[in-house]
PDB file of C-alpha atoms in Angstrom:
ATOM      1  CA  UNK A   1     129.838 -98.386  32.098  1.00 41.00           C
ATOM      2  CA  UNK A   2     128.712 -99.907  35.184  1.00 45.00           C
ATOM      3  CA  UNK A   3     130.441-102.640  36.630  1.00 57.00           C
ATOM      4  CA  UNK A   4     127.809-105.211  35.926  1.00 86.00           C
ATOM      5  CA  UNK A   5     124.809-104.644  33.331  1.00 93.00           C
ATOM      6  CA  UNK A   6     122.325-107.530  33.038  1.00 97.00           C
ATOM      7  CA  UNK A   7     120.917-106.939  29.312  1.00 98.00           C
ATOM      8  CA  UNK A   8     123.815-105.922  26.241  1.00 98.00           C
ATOM      9  CA  UNK A   9     122.208-104.766  23.530  1.00 98.00           C
ATOM     10  CA  UNK A  10     123.097-105.874  19.940  1.00 98.00           C
ATOM     11  CA  UNK A  11     121.545-103.934  16.566  1.00 98.00           C
ATOM     12  CA  UNK A  12     123.182-104.633  13.048  1.00 97.00           C
ATOM     13  CA  UNK A  13     122.893-101.023  12.263  1.00 96.00           C
ATOM     14  CA  UNK A  14     123.804 -97.071  13.624  1.00 97.00           C
ATOM     15  CA  UNK A  15     120.118 -97.106  11.573  1.00 96.00           C
ATOM     16  CA  UNK A  16     119.033 -99.598  13.774  1.00 97.00           C
ATOM     17  CA  UNK A  17     119.198 -97.248  16.831  1.00 98.00           C
ATOM     18  CA  UNK A  18     115.491 -95.521  16.703  1.00 97.00           C
ATOM     19  CA  UNK A  19     113.844 -98.148  17.088  1.00 97.00           C
ATOM     20  CA  UNK A  20     116.350-100.260  19.177  1.00 98.00           C
ATOM     21  CA  UNK A  21     115.682 -97.252  21.575  1.00 98.00           C
ATOM     22  CA  UNK A  22     112.819 -97.901  22.122  1.00 98.00           C
ATOM     23  CA  UNK A  23     113.960-101.488  24.446  1.00 98.00           C
ATOM     24  CA  UNK A  24     117.012 -99.450  25.838  1.00 98.00           C
ATOM     25  CA  UNK A  25     113.703 -96.665  27.144  1.00 98.00           C
ATOM     26  CA  UNK A  26     111.708 -99.931  28.249  1.00 98.00           C
ATOM     27  CA  UNK A  27     114.878-101.509  30.152  1.00 98.00           C
ATOM     28  CA  UNK A  28     115.390 -97.457  31.953  1.00 98.00           C
ATOM     29  CA  UNK A  29     112.213 -97.659  32.809  1.00 97.00           C
ATOM     30  CA  UNK A  30     112.786-101.357  35.405  1.00 97.00           C
ATOM     31  CA  UNK A  31     116.270-100.007  35.864  1.00 96.00           C
ATOM     32  CA  UNK A  32     117.716-102.217  34.297  1.00 98.00           C
ATOM     33  CA  UNK A  33     121.400-101.739  33.669  1.00 97.00           C
ATOM     34  CA  UNK A  34     122.339-102.875  30.221  1.00 98.00           C
ATOM     35  CA  UNK A  35     125.010-100.934  27.365  1.00 97.00           C
ATOM     36  CA  UNK A  36     124.161-101.220  23.178  1.00 98.00           C
ATOM     37  CA  UNK A  37     126.190-101.412  20.805  1.00 98.00           C
ATOM     38  CA  UNK A  38     126.125-101.465  17.048  1.00 98.00           C
ATOM     39  CA  UNK A  39     128.025-104.711  14.885  1.00 98.00           C
ATOM     40  CA  UNK A  40     127.813-106.736  12.041  1.00 97.00           C
ATOM     41  CA  UNK A  41     127.018-110.867  12.063  1.00 97.00           C
ATOM     42  CA  UNK A  42     128.754-110.432   8.960  1.00 96.00           C
ATOM     43  CA  UNK A  43     130.664-106.836   9.268  1.00 97.00           C
ATOM     44  CA  UNK A  44     132.263-107.610  11.932  1.00 98.00           C
ATOM     45  CA  UNK A  45     131.521-110.581  13.236  1.00 97.00           C
ATOM     46  CA  UNK A  46     135.179-110.989  15.355  1.00 98.00           C
ATOM     47  CA  UNK A  47     133.610-107.860  17.240  1.00 98.00           C
ATOM     48  CA  UNK A  48     130.260-108.794  18.280  1.00 98.00           C
ATOM     49  CA  UNK A  49     132.171-112.373  19.493  1.00 98.00           C
ATOM     50  CA  UNK A  50     134.703-110.458  20.940  1.00 98.00           C
ATOM     51  CA  UNK A  51     131.534-107.979  22.580  1.00 98.00           C
ATOM     52  CA  UNK A  52     129.081-111.462  23.827  1.00 98.00           C
ATOM     53  CA  UNK A  53     132.281-112.817  25.811  1.00 98.00           C
ATOM     54  CA  UNK A  54     132.868-108.974  27.523  1.00 98.00           C
ATOM     55  CA  UNK A  55     129.487-108.498  28.794  1.00 98.00           C
ATOM     56  CA  UNK A  56     128.879-111.560  29.617  1.00 98.00           C
ATOM     57  CA  UNK A  57     132.549-111.274  32.234  1.00 97.00           C
ATOM     58  CA  UNK A  58     130.649-108.134  32.562  1.00 96.00           C
ATOM     59  CA  UNK A  59     127.312-109.384  34.167  1.00 97.00           C
ATOM     60  CA  UNK A  60     124.958-109.821  31.347  1.00 98.00           C
ATOM     61  CA  UNK A  61     121.748-112.351  31.729  1.00 98.00           C
ATOM     62  CA  UNK A  62     120.591-111.741  28.653  1.00 98.00           C
ATOM     63  CA  UNK A  63     120.595-110.536  24.961  1.00 98.00           C
ATOM     64  CA  UNK A  64     118.625-108.503  22.646  1.00 98.00           C
ATOM     65  CA  UNK A  65     119.350-108.719  19.494  1.00 98.00           C
ATOM     66  CA  UNK A  66     118.531-106.889  16.420  1.00 98.00           C
ATOM     67  CA  UNK A  67     118.629-106.959  12.518  1.00 97.00           C
ATOM     68  CA  UNK A  68     117.472-106.274   9.586  1.00 96.00           C
ATOM     69  CA  UNK A  69     117.382-107.550   5.961  1.00 95.00           C
ATOM     70  CA  UNK A  70     119.445-111.952   6.787  1.00 94.00           C
ATOM     71  CA  UNK A  71     118.926-110.645  10.579  1.00 96.00           C
ATOM     72  CA  UNK A  72     122.009-112.871  11.115  1.00 97.00           C
ATOM     73  CA  UNK A  73     123.246-111.221  13.753  1.00 98.00           C
ATOM     74  CA  UNK A  74     120.920-112.447  17.030  1.00 98.00           C
ATOM     75  CA  UNK A  75     121.751-116.412  15.764  1.00 98.00           C
ATOM     76  CA  UNK A  76     126.001-115.389  15.776  1.00 98.00           C
ATOM     77  CA  UNK A  77     125.048-113.816  19.429  1.00 98.00           C
ATOM     78  CA  UNK A  78     123.640-117.488  20.477  1.00 98.00           C
ATOM     79  CA  UNK A  79     126.208-119.711  18.720  1.00 98.00           C
ATOM     80  CA  UNK A  80     128.142-117.880  21.468  1.00 98.00           C
ATOM     81  CA  UNK A  81     126.066-117.668  24.665  1.00 98.00           C
ATOM     82  CA  UNK A  82     124.343-120.057  26.790  1.00 98.00           C
ATOM     83  CA  UNK A  83     121.842-116.664  28.175  1.00 98.00           C
ATOM     84  CA  UNK A  84     118.269-115.790  26.462  1.00 98.00           C
ATOM     85  CA  UNK A  85     119.021-113.947  22.979  1.00 98.00           C
ATOM     86  CA  UNK A  86     116.136-112.090  22.542  1.00 98.00           C
ATOM     87  CA  UNK A  87     115.338-111.564  18.573  1.00 98.00           C
ATOM     88  CA  UNK A  88     114.350-108.021  17.029  1.00 98.00           C
ATOM     89  CA  UNK A  89     113.327-108.310  13.060  1.00 98.00           C
ATOM     90  CA  UNK A  90     113.773-104.680  12.043  1.00 98.00           C
ATOM     91  CA  UNK A  91     111.477-103.909   9.318  1.00 96.00           C
ATOM     92  CA  UNK A  92     112.880-101.850   5.546  1.00 91.00           C
ATOM     93  CA  UNK A  93     114.806-103.869   2.508  1.00 88.00           C
ATOM     94  CA  UNK A  94     112.286-104.776  -0.216  1.00 92.00           C
ATOM     95  CA  UNK A  95     110.702-107.138   2.318  1.00 95.00           C
ATOM     96  CA  UNK A  96     110.441-104.803   4.851  1.00 95.00           C
ATOM     97  CA  UNK A  97     111.409-106.335   6.891  1.00 96.00           C
ATOM     98  CA  UNK A  98     109.250-110.176   6.286  1.00 97.00           C
ATOM     99  CA  UNK A  99     113.008-111.428   5.045  1.00 97.00           C
ATOM    100  CA  UNK A 100     114.406-110.079   8.709  1.00 97.00           C
ATOM    101  CA  UNK A 101     111.508-112.281  11.394  1.00 97.00           C
ATOM    102  CA  UNK A 102     111.780-115.126   9.029  1.00 97.00           C
ATOM    103  CA  UNK A 103     115.284-115.501   9.458  1.00 96.00           C
ATOM    104  CA  UNK A 104     115.539-114.476  13.452  1.00 97.00           C
ATOM    105  CA  UNK A 105     112.805-116.969  13.514  1.00 96.00           C
ATOM    106  CA  UNK A 106     114.444-119.937  11.621  1.00 96.00           C
ATOM    107  CA  UNK A 107     117.440-121.061  13.735  1.00 96.00           C
ATOM    108  CA  UNK A 108     118.597-124.713  13.746  1.00 95.00           C
ATOM    109  CA  UNK A 109     117.950-127.055  16.879  1.00 96.00           C
ATOM    110  CA  UNK A 110     120.104-126.431  19.408  1.00 96.00           C
ATOM    111  CA  UNK A 111     120.703-122.355  19.164  1.00 97.00           C
ATOM    112  CA  UNK A 112     117.013-120.487  20.209  1.00 97.00           C
ATOM    113  CA  UNK A 113     116.760-117.062  19.988  1.00 98.00           C
ATOM    114  CA  UNK A 114     113.222-116.018  20.878  1.00 98.00           C
ATOM    115  CA  UNK A 115     111.925-113.557  18.566  1.00 98.00           C
ATOM    116  CA  UNK A 116     109.277-110.566  18.806  1.00 98.00           C
ATOM    117  CA  UNK A 117     107.475-108.574  16.751  1.00 98.00           C
ATOM    118  CA  UNK A 118     108.984-106.314  13.445  1.00 97.00           C
ATOM    119  CA  UNK A 119     110.415-102.980  14.573  1.00 97.00           C
ATOM    120  CA  UNK A 120     109.411-101.303  17.905  1.00 98.00           C
ATOM    121  CA  UNK A 121     106.365-103.269  19.582  1.00 98.00           C
ATOM    122  CA  UNK A 122     109.170-105.931  19.028  1.00 98.00           C
ATOM    123  CA  UNK A 123     111.961-103.783  20.397  1.00 98.00           C
ATOM    124  CA  UNK A 124     109.941-103.501  23.676  1.00 98.00           C
ATOM    125  CA  UNK A 125     108.483-106.312  23.797  1.00 98.00           C
ATOM    126  CA  UNK A 126     112.118-107.791  23.662  1.00 98.00           C
ATOM    127  CA  UNK A 127     112.853-105.328  26.890  1.00 98.00           C
ATOM    128  CA  UNK A 128     109.792-106.585  28.476  1.00 98.00           C
ATOM    129  CA  UNK A 129     110.783-110.299  28.459  1.00 98.00           C
ATOM    130  CA  UNK A 130     114.664-109.372  29.759  1.00 98.00           C
ATOM    131  CA  UNK A 131     112.938-108.299  32.715  1.00 98.00           C
ATOM    132  CA  UNK A 132     110.132-110.844  33.264  1.00 98.00           C
ATOM    133  CA  UNK A 133     113.653-112.750  32.866  1.00 98.00           C
ATOM    134  CA  UNK A 134     114.944-111.027  35.543  1.00 98.00           C
ATOM    135  CA  UNK A 135     111.989-111.121  37.561  1.00 97.00           C
ATOM    136  CA  UNK A 136     112.203-114.049  38.420  1.00 97.00           C
ATOM    137  CA  UNK A 137     114.905-113.814  40.432  1.00 96.00           C
ATOM    138  CA  UNK A 138     115.011-110.315  41.492  1.00 96.00           C
ATOM    139  CA  UNK A 139     111.610-109.298  43.470  1.00 97.00           C
ATOM    140  CA  UNK A 140     112.239-105.332  42.815  1.00 96.00           C
ATOM    141  CA  UNK A 141     111.714-106.193  39.470  1.00 97.00           C
ATOM    142  CA  UNK A 142     109.099-108.057  39.832  1.00 97.00           C
ATOM    143  CA  UNK A 143     106.954-105.937  41.447  1.00 97.00           C
ATOM    144  CA  UNK A 144     108.019-102.676  39.285  1.00 97.00           C
ATOM    145  CA  UNK A 145     106.163-105.291  36.235  1.00 97.00           C
ATOM    146  CA  UNK A 146     103.712-106.154  38.035  1.00 97.00           C
ATOM    147  CA  UNK A 147     103.125-102.603  38.455  1.00 98.00           C
ATOM    148  CA  UNK A 148     103.280-101.159  34.934  1.00 98.00           C
ATOM    149  CA  UNK A 149     101.001-104.139  33.661  1.00 97.00           C
ATOM    150  CA  UNK A 150      98.531-103.360  36.555  1.00 98.00           C
ATOM    151  CA  UNK A 151      99.103 -99.539  34.920  1.00 97.00           C
ATOM    152  CA  UNK A 152      98.443-100.767  31.310  1.00 97.00           C
ATOM    153  CA  UNK A 153      95.134-102.225  32.772  1.00 98.00           C
ATOM    154  CA  UNK A 154      94.135 -98.994  34.272  1.00 98.00           C
ATOM    155  CA  UNK A 155      94.815 -96.807  31.078  1.00 97.00           C
ATOM    156  CA  UNK A 156      92.882 -99.083  29.292  1.00 98.00           C
ATOM    157  CA  UNK A 157      89.648 -99.025  31.797  1.00 97.00           C
ATOM    158  CA  UNK A 158      90.153 -95.305  31.582  1.00 97.00           C
ATOM    159  CA  UNK A 159      89.420 -94.635  27.372  1.00 97.00           C
ATOM    160  CA  UNK A 160      86.428 -97.025  27.860  1.00 97.00           C
ATOM    161  CA  UNK A 161      85.614 -95.193  30.618  1.00 95.00           C
ATOM    162  CA  UNK A 162      85.834 -91.962  28.578  1.00 95.00           C
ATOM    163  CA  UNK A 163      84.110 -92.738  25.705  1.00 96.00           C
ATOM    164  CA  UNK A 164      81.167 -93.940  26.998  1.00 94.00           C
ATOM    165  CA  UNK A 165      77.989 -92.409  27.047  1.00 85.00           C
ATOM    166  CA  UNK A 166      75.500 -91.423  29.635  1.00 81.00           C
ATOM    167  CA  UNK A 167      72.575 -93.507  29.197  1.00 70.00           C
TER     168      UNK A 167
END
């Protein structure tokens, strides 16, 4: 593991990994050092607290937390840190992620969790938000983000051009 990490990613279950991997892949695009954990707010609460404190000691500036159903992981982390916590509600369960979305967004006053879309889009956007936060104090990351957004812009214009019919 690296000596200094910027982002710690927590997920409540191994079944979350395919979605959460999209966040890790996005951070990799920007060379943002990160670490991932599979820990449960309900089944391993002491380990969650321990890993949050260890992550902070290792330099973590941002936490990303993905959980489904009751989705208490982001809130459990936010209760232990003053660093930004970015919540990814996971799909599945009887309510297909709506319960996780509402649980993640409905945090009590004083325990903020920024909440993203359910699933993979939310995972990517949580990682991009982490990159934006880090970019406020890191010019190299900020430049990479500018290039990323410019490429998205160019990709849309190229796609548009590819469907245009000659007049």
